[in-house]
Amino acid sequence: QVQLVESGGGLVQAGGSLRLSCAASGRIFSTNAMGWYRQAPGQTRELVATITGGDSTNYADSVKGRFTISRDSAKNTVYLQMNRLKPDDTAVYYCNADITPATRWGGRQGPNLAYWGQGTQVTVSS
């Protein structure tokens, strides 16, 4: 079983900062691309930022220059540093990871699968 656990959400004033973390655990052979998505009330889930296994990054236009995605591959963890937050950034933030599962003996088990975290609320007050 593979799980993604997010942390770091909360309430912050506009202009403030938050740092989200997402750790993958369980039977993992390899962790490939990881990313953050968000969903505001009444809206569809949208991409915020992604990072590949080779550390190439991609950002939504709305967060470029304010958010930074990074990862610690040894810990199967991805981070999202959010600066100069705006009320429009208010949403539930979800971690996503493309993971190759492992057998109980540590070998590769099957194809890559996409996993999601449970979400963490970020609220930015004006």
mmCIF file of N, CA and C in Angstrom:
data_model
loop_
_atom_site.group_PDB
_atom_site.id
_atom_site.type_symbol
_atom_site.label_atom_id
_atom_site.label_comp_id
_atom_site.label_asym_id
_atom_site.label_seq_id
_atom_site.Cartn_x
_atom_site.Cartn_y
_atom_site.Cartn_z
ATOM 1 N N GLN A 1 0.830 -1.183 0.000
ATOM 2 C CA GLN A 1 0.000 0.000 0.000
ATOM 3 C C GLN A 1 0.879 1.253 0.000
ATOM 4 N N VAL A 2 0.437 2.235 -0.740
ATOM 5 C CA VAL A 2 1.148 3.514 -0.806
ATOM 6 C C VAL A 2 0.207 4.603 -0.314
ATOM 7 N N GLN A 3 0.730 5.498 0.495
ATOM 8 C CA GLN A 3 -0.050 6.622 0.995
ATOM 9 C C GLN A 3 0.714 7.921 0.803
ATOM 10 N N LEU A 4 -0.050 8.989 0.562
ATOM 11 C CA LEU A 4 0.505 10.336 0.528
ATOM 12 C C LEU A 4 -0.126 11.113 1.678
ATOM 13 N N VAL A 5 0.700 11.730 2.486
ATOM 14 C CA VAL A 5 0.202 12.487 3.629
ATOM 15 C C VAL A 5 0.702 13.916 3.525
ATOM 16 N N GLU A 6 -0.256 14.844 3.467
ATOM 17 C CA GLU A 6 0.075 16.263 3.356
ATOM 18 C C GLU A 6 0.054 16.933 4.711
ATOM 19 N N SER A 7 0.777 18.029 4.812
ATOM 20 C CA SER A 7 0.769 18.842 6.025
ATOM 21 C C SER A 7 1.174 20.261 5.660
ATOM 22 N N GLY A 8 0.867 21.198 6.560
ATOM 23 C CA GLY A 8 1.327 22.560 6.387
ATOM 24 C C GLY A 8 0.275 23.578 6.005
ATOM 25 N N GLY A 9 -0.958 23.142 5.776
ATOM 26 C CA GLY A 9 -1.999 24.098 5.450
ATOM 27 C C GLY A 9 -2.395 24.931 6.653
ATOM 28 N N GLY A 10 -3.258 25.913 6.417
ATOM 29 C CA GLY A 10 -3.721 26.742 7.517
ATOM 30 C C GLY A 10 -4.293 28.055 7.041
ATOM 31 N N LEU A 11 -4.452 28.966 7.997
ATOM 32 C CA LEU A 11 -5.006 30.289 7.735
ATOM 33 C C LEU A 11 -3.877 31.311 7.789
ATOM 34 N N VAL A 12 -3.819 32.170 6.770
ATOM 35 C CA VAL A 12 -2.773 33.179 6.706
ATOM 36 C C VAL A 12 -3.350 34.440 6.096
ATOM 37 N N GLN A 13 -2.795 35.571 6.455
ATOM 38 C CA GLN A 13 -3.232 36.833 5.868
ATOM 39 C C GLN A 13 -2.626 37.013 4.481
ATOM 40 N N ALA A 14 -3.293 37.787 3.680
ATOM 41 C CA ALA A 14 -2.773 38.091 2.349
ATOM 42 C C ALA A 14 -1.372 38.686 2.471
ATOM 43 N N GLY A 15 -0.500 38.222 1.574
ATOM 44 C CA GLY A 15 0.888 38.641 1.617
ATOM 45 C C GLY A 15 1.783 37.720 2.420
ATOM 46 N N GLY A 16 1.185 36.816 3.161
ATOM 47 C CA GLY A 16 1.950 35.891 3.991
ATOM 48 C C GLY A 16 2.438 34.681 3.223
ATOM 49 N N SER A 17 3.024 33.749 3.970
ATOM 50 C CA SER A 17 3.624 32.559 3.369
ATOM 51 C C SER A 17 3.192 31.300 4.111
ATOM 52 N N LEU A 18 3.173 30.212 3.381
ATOM 53 C CA LEU A 18 2.960 28.884 3.944
ATOM 54 C C LEU A 18 3.844 27.900 3.187
ATOM 55 N N ARG A 19 4.192 26.804 3.853
ATOM 56 C CA ARG A 19 4.946 25.742 3.201
ATOM 57 C C ARG A 19 4.196 24.427 3.393
ATOM 58 N N LEU A 20 3.819 23.818 2.274
ATOM 59 C CA LEU A 20 3.147 22.521 2.294
ATOM 60 C C LEU A 20 4.168 21.401 2.087
ATOM 61 N N SER A 21 3.910 20.289 2.749
ATOM 62 C CA SER A 21 4.737 19.094 2.575
ATOM 63 C C SER A 21 3.846 17.912 2.245
ATOM 64 N N CYS A 22 4.400 16.983 1.496
ATOM 65 C CA CYS A 22 3.665 15.752 1.162
ATOM 66 C C CYS A 22 4.668 14.615 1.136
ATOM 67 N N ALA A 23 4.464 13.647 2.013
ATOM 68 C CA ALA A 23 5.372 12.510 2.107
ATOM 69 C C ALA A 23 4.674 11.243 1.623
ATOM 70 N N ALA A 24 5.340 10.534 0.737
ATOM 71 C CA ALA A 24 4.840 9.246 0.263
ATOM 72 C C ALA A 24 5.468 8.131 1.090
ATOM 73 N N SER A 25 4.648 7.160 1.468
ATOM 74 C CA SER A 25 5.157 6.049 2.267
ATOM 75 C C SER A 25 4.506 4.747 1.823
ATOM 76 N N GLY A 26 5.111 3.651 2.221
ATOM 77 C CA GLY A 26 4.595 2.335 1.856
ATOM 78 C C GLY A 26 5.573 1.603 0.958
ATOM 79 N N ARG A 27 5.044 0.663 0.214
ATOM 80 C CA ARG A 27 5.891 -0.145 -0.682
ATOM 81 C C ARG A 27 6.133 0.627 -1.973
ATOM 82 N N ILE A 28 7.252 1.326 -2.024
ATOM 83 C CA ILE A 28 7.581 2.194 -3.156
ATOM 84 C C ILE A 28 8.854 1.711 -3.815
ATOM 85 N N PHE A 29 8.758 1.434 -5.100
ATOM 86 C CA PHE A 29 9.944 1.087 -5.870
ATOM 87 C C PHE A 29 10.641 2.348 -6.344
ATOM 88 N N SER A 30 9.847 3.283 -6.892
ATOM 89 C CA SER A 30 10.391 4.578 -7.285
ATOM 90 C C SER A 30 9.277 5.608 -7.295
ATOM 91 N N THR A 31 9.653 6.840 -6.999
ATOM 92 C CA THR A 31 8.727 7.968 -7.071
ATOM 93 C C THR A 31 9.140 8.831 -8.242
ATOM 94 N N ASN A 32 8.253 9.035 -9.156
ATOM 95 C CA ASN A 32 8.573 9.736 -10.391
ATOM 96 C C ASN A 32 8.111 11.186 -10.278
ATOM 97 N N ALA A 33 7.275 11.653 -11.179
ATOM 98 C CA ALA A 33 6.798 13.030 -11.096
ATOM 99 C C ALA A 33 5.900 13.200 -9.875
ATOM 100 N N MET A 34 5.993 14.380 -9.266
ATOM 101 C CA MET A 34 5.125 14.738 -8.143
ATOM 102 C C MET A 34 4.565 16.131 -8.395
ATOM 103 N N GLY A 35 3.464 16.431 -7.754
ATOM 104 C CA GLY A 35 2.887 17.736 -8.016
ATOM 105 C C GLY A 35 1.852 18.142 -6.989
ATOM 106 N N TRP A 36 1.411 19.374 -7.140
ATOM 107 C CA TRP A 36 0.357 19.939 -6.290
ATOM 108 C C TRP A 36 -0.768 20.451 -7.180
ATOM 109 N N TYR A 37 -1.984 20.177 -6.739
ATOM 110 C CA TYR A 37 -3.190 20.664 -7.381
ATOM 111 C C TYR A 37 -4.036 21.339 -6.308
ATOM 112 N N ARG A 38 -4.995 22.135 -6.743
ATOM 113 C CA ARG A 38 -5.885 22.767 -5.765
ATOM 114 C C ARG A 38 -7.303 22.833 -6.313
ATOM 115 N N GLN A 39 -8.239 22.883 -5.374
ATOM 116 C CA GLN A 39 -9.648 22.968 -5.749
ATOM 117 C C GLN A 39 -10.340 23.938 -4.810
ATOM 118 N N ALA A 40 -10.832 25.020 -5.398
ATOM 119 C CA ALA A 40 -11.598 26.003 -4.643
ATOM 120 C C ALA A 40 -13.070 25.611 -4.667
ATOM 121 N N PRO A 41 -13.880 26.099 -3.721
ATOM 122 C CA PRO A 41 -15.301 25.736 -3.686
ATOM 123 C C PRO A 41 -15.993 26.065 -5.004
ATOM 124 N N GLY A 42 -16.725 25.101 -5.537
ATOM 125 C CA GLY A 42 -17.482 25.300 -6.759
ATOM 126 C C GLY A 42 -16.660 25.285 -8.031
ATOM 127 N N GLN A 43 -15.370 24.984 -7.911
ATOM 128 C CA GLN A 43 -14.507 24.982 -9.086
ATOM 129 C C GLN A 43 -13.871 23.609 -9.278
ATOM 130 N N THR A 44 -13.360 23.385 -10.484
ATOM 131 C CA THR A 44 -12.685 22.123 -10.765
ATOM 132 C C THR A 44 -11.259 22.157 -10.225
ATOM 133 N N ARG A 45 -10.702 20.971 -10.031
ATOM 134 C CA ARG A 45 -9.336 20.872 -9.539
ATOM 135 C C ARG A 45 -8.370 21.347 -10.629
ATOM 136 N N GLU A 46 -7.400 22.150 -10.240
ATOM 137 C CA GLU A 46 -6.465 22.704 -11.205
ATOM 138 C C GLU A 46 -5.024 22.452 -10.776
ATOM 139 N N LEU A 47 -4.158 22.377 -11.772
ATOM 140 C CA LEU A 47 -2.741 22.171 -11.516
ATOM 141 C C LEU A 47 -2.131 23.439 -10.920
ATOM 142 N N VAL A 48 -1.295 23.260 -9.913
ATOM 143 C CA VAL A 48 -0.544 24.362 -9.328
ATOM 144 C C VAL A 48 0.922 24.289 -9.782
ATOM 145 N N ALA A 49 1.546 23.140 -9.548
ATOM 146 C CA ALA A 49 2.958 22.978 -9.906
ATOM 147 C C ALA A 49 3.311 21.502 -9.947
ATOM 148 N N THR A 50 4.253 21.148 -10.810
ATOM 149 C CA THR A 50 4.746 19.776 -10.882
ATOM 150 C C THR A 50 6.272 19.780 -10.929
ATOM 151 N N ILE A 51 6.838 18.646 -10.538
ATOM 152 C CA ILE A 51 8.281 18.475 -10.591
ATOM 153 C C ILE A 51 8.566 17.042 -11.006
ATOM 154 N N THR A 52 9.448 16.884 -11.982
ATOM 155 C CA THR A 52 9.760 15.551 -12.484
ATOM 156 C C THR A 52 10.837 14.887 -11.628
ATOM 157 N N GLY A 53 11.121 13.629 -11.947
ATOM 158 C CA GLY A 53 12.188 12.929 -11.258
ATOM 159 C C GLY A 53 13.544 13.572 -11.494
ATOM 160 N N GLY A 54 13.671 14.296 -12.615
ATOM 161 C CA GLY A 54 14.897 15.012 -12.916
ATOM 162 C C GLY A 54 14.888 16.461 -12.453
ATOM 163 N N ASP A 55 13.882 16.805 -11.637
ATOM 164 C CA ASP A 55 13.760 18.137 -11.027
ATOM 165 C C ASP A 55 13.364 19.242 -12.009
ATOM 166 N N SER A 56 12.800 18.888 -13.151
ATOM 167 C CA SER A 56 12.214 19.908 -14.015
ATOM 168 C C SER A 56 10.873 20.329 -13.430
ATOM 169 N N THR A 57 10.616 21.622 -13.430
ATOM 170 C CA THR A 57 9.402 22.137 -12.793
ATOM 171 C C THR A 57 8.483 22.818 -13.805
ATOM 172 N N ASN A 58 7.210 22.863 -13.427
ATOM 173 C CA ASN A 58 6.196 23.522 -14.248
ATOM 174 C C ASN A 58 5.212 24.182 -13.296
ATOM 175 N N TYR A 59 4.774 25.393 -13.614
ATOM 176 C CA TYR A 59 3.877 26.141 -12.741
ATOM 177 C C TYR A 59 2.681 26.688 -13.510
ATOM 178 N N ALA A 60 1.561 26.794 -12.821
ATOM 179 C CA ALA A 60 0.433 27.524 -13.359
ATOM 180 C C ALA A 60 0.812 28.997 -13.448
ATOM 181 N N ASP A 61 0.299 29.677 -14.453
ATOM 182 C CA ASP A 61 0.638 31.094 -14.630
ATOM 183 C C ASP A 61 0.279 31.913 -13.388
ATOM 184 N N SER A 62 -0.787 31.530 -12.717
ATOM 185 C CA SER A 62 -1.275 32.313 -11.583
ATOM 186 C C SER A 62 -0.343 32.271 -10.374
ATOM 187 N N VAL A 63 0.582 31.310 -10.335
ATOM 188 C CA VAL A 63 1.466 31.201 -9.173
ATOM 189 C C VAL A 63 2.931 31.416 -9.513
ATOM 190 N N LYS A 64 3.245 31.589 -10.780
ATOM 191 C CA LYS A 64 4.643 31.802 -11.168
ATOM 192 C C LYS A 64 5.232 33.007 -10.451
ATOM 193 N N GLY A 65 6.448 32.823 -9.936
ATOM 194 C CA GLY A 65 7.115 33.902 -9.225
ATOM 195 C C GLY A 65 6.741 34.008 -7.765
ATOM 196 N N ARG A 66 5.703 33.287 -7.340
ATOM 197 C CA ARG A 66 5.280 33.331 -5.929
ATOM 198 C C ARG A 66 5.453 31.970 -5.251
ATOM 199 N N PHE A 67 5.214 30.886 -5.978
ATOM 200 C CA PHE A 67 5.288 29.531 -5.428
ATOM 201 C C PHE A 67 6.534 28.832 -5.960
ATOM 202 N N THR A 68 7.101 27.966 -5.121
ATOM 203 C CA THR A 68 8.246 27.154 -5.530
ATOM 204 C C THR A 68 8.024 25.707 -5.105
ATOM 205 N N ILE A 69 8.114 24.805 -6.071
ATOM 206 C CA ILE A 69 8.000 23.376 -5.775
ATOM 207 C C ILE A 69 9.399 22.782 -5.705
ATOM 208 N N SER A 70 9.593 21.863 -4.769
ATOM 209 C CA SER A 70 10.880 21.185 -4.640
ATOM 210 C C SER A 70 10.622 19.782 -4.088
ATOM 211 N N ARG A 71 11.647 18.953 -4.103
ATOM 212 C CA ARG A 71 11.469 17.588 -3.616
ATOM 213 C C ARG A 71 12.739 17.082 -2.951
ATOM 214 N N ASP A 72 12.527 16.131 -2.057
ATOM 215 C CA ASP A 72 13.630 15.375 -1.463
ATOM 216 C C ASP A 72 13.374 13.927 -1.861
ATOM 217 N N SER A 73 14.050 13.493 -2.899
ATOM 218 C CA SER A 73 13.767 12.160 -3.435
ATOM 219 C C SER A 73 14.116 11.057 -2.437
ATOM 220 N N ALA A 74 15.115 11.276 -1.618
ATOM 221 C CA ALA A 74 15.505 10.274 -0.629
ATOM 222 C C ALA A 74 14.395 10.038 0.389
ATOM 223 N N LYS A 75 13.586 11.066 0.610
ATOM 224 C CA LYS A 75 12.489 10.973 1.568
ATOM 225 C C LYS A 75 11.130 10.822 0.892
ATOM 226 N N ASN A 76 11.123 10.720 -0.433
ATOM 227 C CA ASN A 76 9.855 10.631 -1.186
ATOM 228 C C ASN A 76 8.905 11.754 -0.776
ATOM 229 N N THR A 77 9.435 12.940 -0.672
ATOM 230 C CA THR A 77 8.664 14.085 -0.185
ATOM 231 C C THR A 77 8.741 15.234 -1.184
ATOM 232 N N VAL A 78 7.616 15.901 -1.354
ATOM 233 C CA VAL A 78 7.541 17.078 -2.202
ATOM 234 C C VAL A 78 7.048 18.245 -1.354
ATOM 235 N N TYR A 79 7.550 19.431 -1.665
ATOM 236 C CA TYR A 79 7.215 20.629 -0.913
ATOM 237 C C TYR A 79 6.636 21.683 -1.851
ATOM 238 N N LEU A 80 5.850 22.581 -1.279
ATOM 239 C CA LEU A 80 5.361 23.739 -2.014
ATOM 240 C C LEU A 80 5.509 24.951 -1.109
ATOM 241 N N GLN A 81 6.473 25.797 -1.441
ATOM 242 C CA GLN A 81 6.655 27.047 -0.716
ATOM 243 C C GLN A 81 5.782 28.103 -1.388
ATOM 244 N N MET A 82 4.866 28.674 -0.618
ATOM 245 C CA MET A 82 3.917 29.640 -1.156
ATOM 246 C C MET A 82 4.167 30.986 -0.502
ATOM 247 N N ASN A 83 4.582 31.952 -1.302
ATOM 248 C CA ASN A 83 4.846 33.306 -0.813
ATOM 249 C C ASN A 83 3.868 34.286 -1.435
ATOM 250 N N ARG A 84 3.762 35.460 -0.835
ATOM 251 C CA ARG A 84 2.878 36.535 -1.321
ATOM 252 C C ARG A 84 1.492 35.966 -1.626
ATOM 253 N N LEU A 85 0.943 35.265 -0.676
ATOM 254 C CA LEU A 85 -0.351 34.615 -0.884
ATOM 255 C C LEU A 85 -1.459 35.646 -1.068
ATOM 256 N N LYS A 86 -2.448 35.254 -1.880
ATOM 257 C CA LYS A 86 -3.590 36.096 -2.192
ATOM 258 C C LYS A 86 -4.863 35.366 -1.773
ATOM 259 N N PRO A 87 -5.952 36.106 -1.548
ATOM 260 C CA PRO A 87 -7.227 35.431 -1.243
ATOM 261 C C PRO A 87 -7.632 34.428 -2.329
ATOM 262 N N ASP A 88 -7.288 34.691 -3.581
ATOM 263 C CA ASP A 88 -7.614 33.765 -4.674
ATOM 264 C C ASP A 88 -6.873 32.436 -4.558
ATOM 265 N N ASP A 89 -5.866 32.355 -3.708
ATOM 266 C CA ASP A 89 -5.150 31.092 -3.506
ATOM 267 C C ASP A 89 -5.888 30.176 -2.528
ATOM 268 N N THR A 90 -6.959 30.661 -1.932
ATOM 269 C CA THR A 90 -7.733 29.848 -0.992
ATOM 270 C C THR A 90 -8.313 28.632 -1.697
ATOM 271 N N ALA A 91 -8.006 27.455 -1.171
ATOM 272 C CA ALA A 91 -8.454 26.203 -1.787
ATOM 273 C C ALA A 91 -7.993 25.031 -0.924
ATOM 274 N N VAL A 92 -8.487 23.854 -1.265
ATOM 275 C CA VAL A 92 -7.916 22.625 -0.727
ATOM 276 C C VAL A 92 -6.784 22.217 -1.676
ATOM 277 N N TYR A 93 -5.609 22.013 -1.129
ATOM 278 C CA TYR A 93 -4.439 21.647 -1.922
ATOM 279 C C TYR A 93 -4.194 20.147 -1.806
ATOM 280 N N TYR A 94 -4.036 19.520 -2.971
ATOM 281 C CA TYR A 94 -3.848 18.076 -3.040
ATOM 282 C C TYR A 94 -2.473 17.746 -3.618
ATOM 283 N N CYS A 95 -1.827 16.784 -3.004
ATOM 284 C CA CYS A 95 -0.567 16.268 -3.512
ATOM 285 C C CYS A 95 -0.849 15.103 -4.457
ATOM 286 N N ASN A 96 -0.073 15.016 -5.511
ATOM 287 C CA ASN A 96 -0.192 13.931 -6.486
ATOM 288 C C ASN A 96 1.191 13.364 -6.762
ATOM 289 N N ALA A 97 1.274 12.060 -6.920
ATOM 290 C CA ALA A 97 2.576 11.453 -7.221
ATOM 291 C C ALA A 97 2.392 10.273 -8.161
ATOM 292 N N ASP A 98 3.303 10.181 -9.100
ATOM 293 C CA ASP A 98 3.363 9.028 -10.004
ATOM 294 C C ASP A 98 4.391 8.069 -9.420
ATOM 295 N N ILE A 99 3.906 6.922 -8.946
ATOM 296 C CA ILE A 99 4.747 6.016 -8.164
ATOM 297 C C ILE A 99 4.745 4.629 -8.765
ATOM 298 N N THR A 100 5.923 4.023 -8.779
ATOM 299 C CA THR A 100 6.035 2.616 -9.130
ATOM 300 C C THR A 100 5.998 1.811 -7.839
ATOM 301 N N PRO A 101 4.964 1.000 -7.633
ATOM 302 C CA PRO A 101 4.879 0.225 -6.399
ATOM 303 C C PRO A 101 5.962 -0.853 -6.340
ATOM 304 N N ALA A 102 6.228 -1.347 -5.143
ATOM 305 C CA ALA A 102 7.211 -2.407 -4.940
ATOM 306 C C ALA A 102 6.542 -3.654 -4.381
ATOM 307 N N THR A 103 7.134 -4.789 -4.677
ATOM 308 C CA THR A 103 6.697 -6.032 -4.043
ATOM 309 C C THR A 103 7.212 -6.058 -2.613
ATOM 310 N N ARG A 104 6.802 -7.039 -1.873
ATOM 311 C CA ARG A 104 7.274 -7.131 -0.496
ATOM 312 C C ARG A 104 8.772 -7.421 -0.433
ATOM 313 N N TRP A 105 9.330 -7.838 -1.569
ATOM 314 C CA TRP A 105 10.763 -8.113 -1.607
ATOM 315 C C TRP A 105 11.559 -6.960 -2.210
ATOM 316 N N GLY A 106 10.839 -5.844 -2.509
ATOM 317 C CA GLY A 106 11.530 -4.650 -2.975
ATOM 318 C C GLY A 106 11.644 -4.507 -4.470
ATOM 319 N N GLY A 107 11.154 -5.464 -5.218
ATOM 320 C CA GLY A 107 11.208 -5.369 -6.662
ATOM 321 C C GLY A 107 10.042 -4.571 -7.214
ATOM 322 N N ARG A 108 10.090 -4.304 -8.495
ATOM 323 C CA ARG A 108 9.020 -3.528 -9.138
ATOM 324 C C ARG A 108 7.758 -4.368 -9.226
ATOM 325 N N GLN A 109 6.630 -3.752 -8.938
ATOM 326 C CA GLN A 109 5.349 -4.432 -9.035
ATOM 327 C C GLN A 109 4.436 -3.663 -9.960
ATOM 328 N N GLY A 110 4.280 -4.151 -11.159
ATOM 329 C CA GLY A 110 3.293 -3.595 -12.063
ATOM 330 C C GLY A 110 3.660 -2.231 -12.604
ATOM 331 N N PRO A 111 2.682 -1.575 -13.232
ATOM 332 C CA PRO A 111 2.934 -0.278 -13.860
ATOM 333 C C PRO A 111 2.943 0.852 -12.837
ATOM 334 N N ASN A 112 3.350 2.047 -13.312
ATOM 335 C CA ASN A 112 3.259 3.239 -12.472
ATOM 336 C C ASN A 112 1.790 3.547 -12.189
ATOM 337 N N LEU A 113 1.542 4.056 -11.006
ATOM 338 C CA LEU A 113 0.188 4.435 -10.623
ATOM 339 C C LEU A 113 0.186 5.862 -10.081
ATOM 340 N N ALA A 114 -0.937 6.531 -10.248
ATOM 341 C CA ALA A 114 -1.091 7.884 -9.714
ATOM 342 C C ALA A 114 -1.776 7.821 -8.362
ATOM 343 N N TYR A 115 -1.170 8.477 -7.394
ATOM 344 C CA TYR A 115 -1.723 8.508 -6.040
ATOM 345 C C TYR A 115 -2.032 9.957 -5.648
ATOM 346 N N TRP A 116 -3.042 10.103 -4.796
ATOM 347 C CA TRP A 116 -3.460 11.416 -4.311
ATOM 348 C C TRP A 116 -3.439 11.442 -2.785
ATOM 349 N N GLY A 117 -3.097 12.608 -2.248
ATOM 350 C CA GLY A 117 -3.233 12.810 -0.826
ATOM 351 C C GLY A 117 -4.665 13.174 -0.468
ATOM 352 N N GLN A 118 -4.917 13.353 0.820
ATOM 353 C CA GLN A 118 -6.273 13.614 1.288
ATOM 354 C C GLN A 118 -6.646 15.087 1.189
ATOM 355 N N GLY A 119 -5.662 15.934 0.949
ATOM 356 C CA GLY A 119 -5.920 17.364 0.815
ATOM 357 C C GLY A 119 -5.651 18.127 2.100
ATOM 358 N N THR A 120 -5.217 19.359 1.950
ATOM 359 C CA THR A 120 -4.995 20.230 3.105
ATOM 360 C C THR A 120 -5.533 21.622 2.763
ATOM 361 N N GLN A 121 -6.278 22.196 3.686
ATOM 362 C CA GLN A 121 -6.939 23.471 3.448
ATOM 363 C C GLN A 121 -5.969 24.635 3.604
ATOM 364 N N VAL A 122 -5.981 25.514 2.619
ATOM 365 C CA VAL A 122 -5.241 26.774 2.694
ATOM 366 C C VAL A 122 -6.258 27.899 2.566
ATOM 367 N N THR A 123 -6.293 28.774 3.557
ATOM 368 C CA THR A 123 -7.216 29.903 3.554
ATOM 369 C C THR A 123 -6.418 31.188 3.704
ATOM 370 N N VAL A 124 -6.623 32.096 2.751
ATOM 371 C CA VAL A 124 -5.917 33.373 2.766
ATOM 372 C C VAL A 124 -6.948 34.476 2.991
ATOM 373 N N SER A 125 -6.805 35.185 4.071
ATOM 374 C CA SER A 125 -7.751 36.257 4.397
ATOM 375 C C SER A 125 -7.251 37.590 3.847
ATOM 376 N N SER A 126 -8.200 38.428 3.501
ATOM 377 C CA SER A 126 -7.839 39.732 2.915
ATOM 378 C C SER A 126 -7.665 40.793 3.980
#
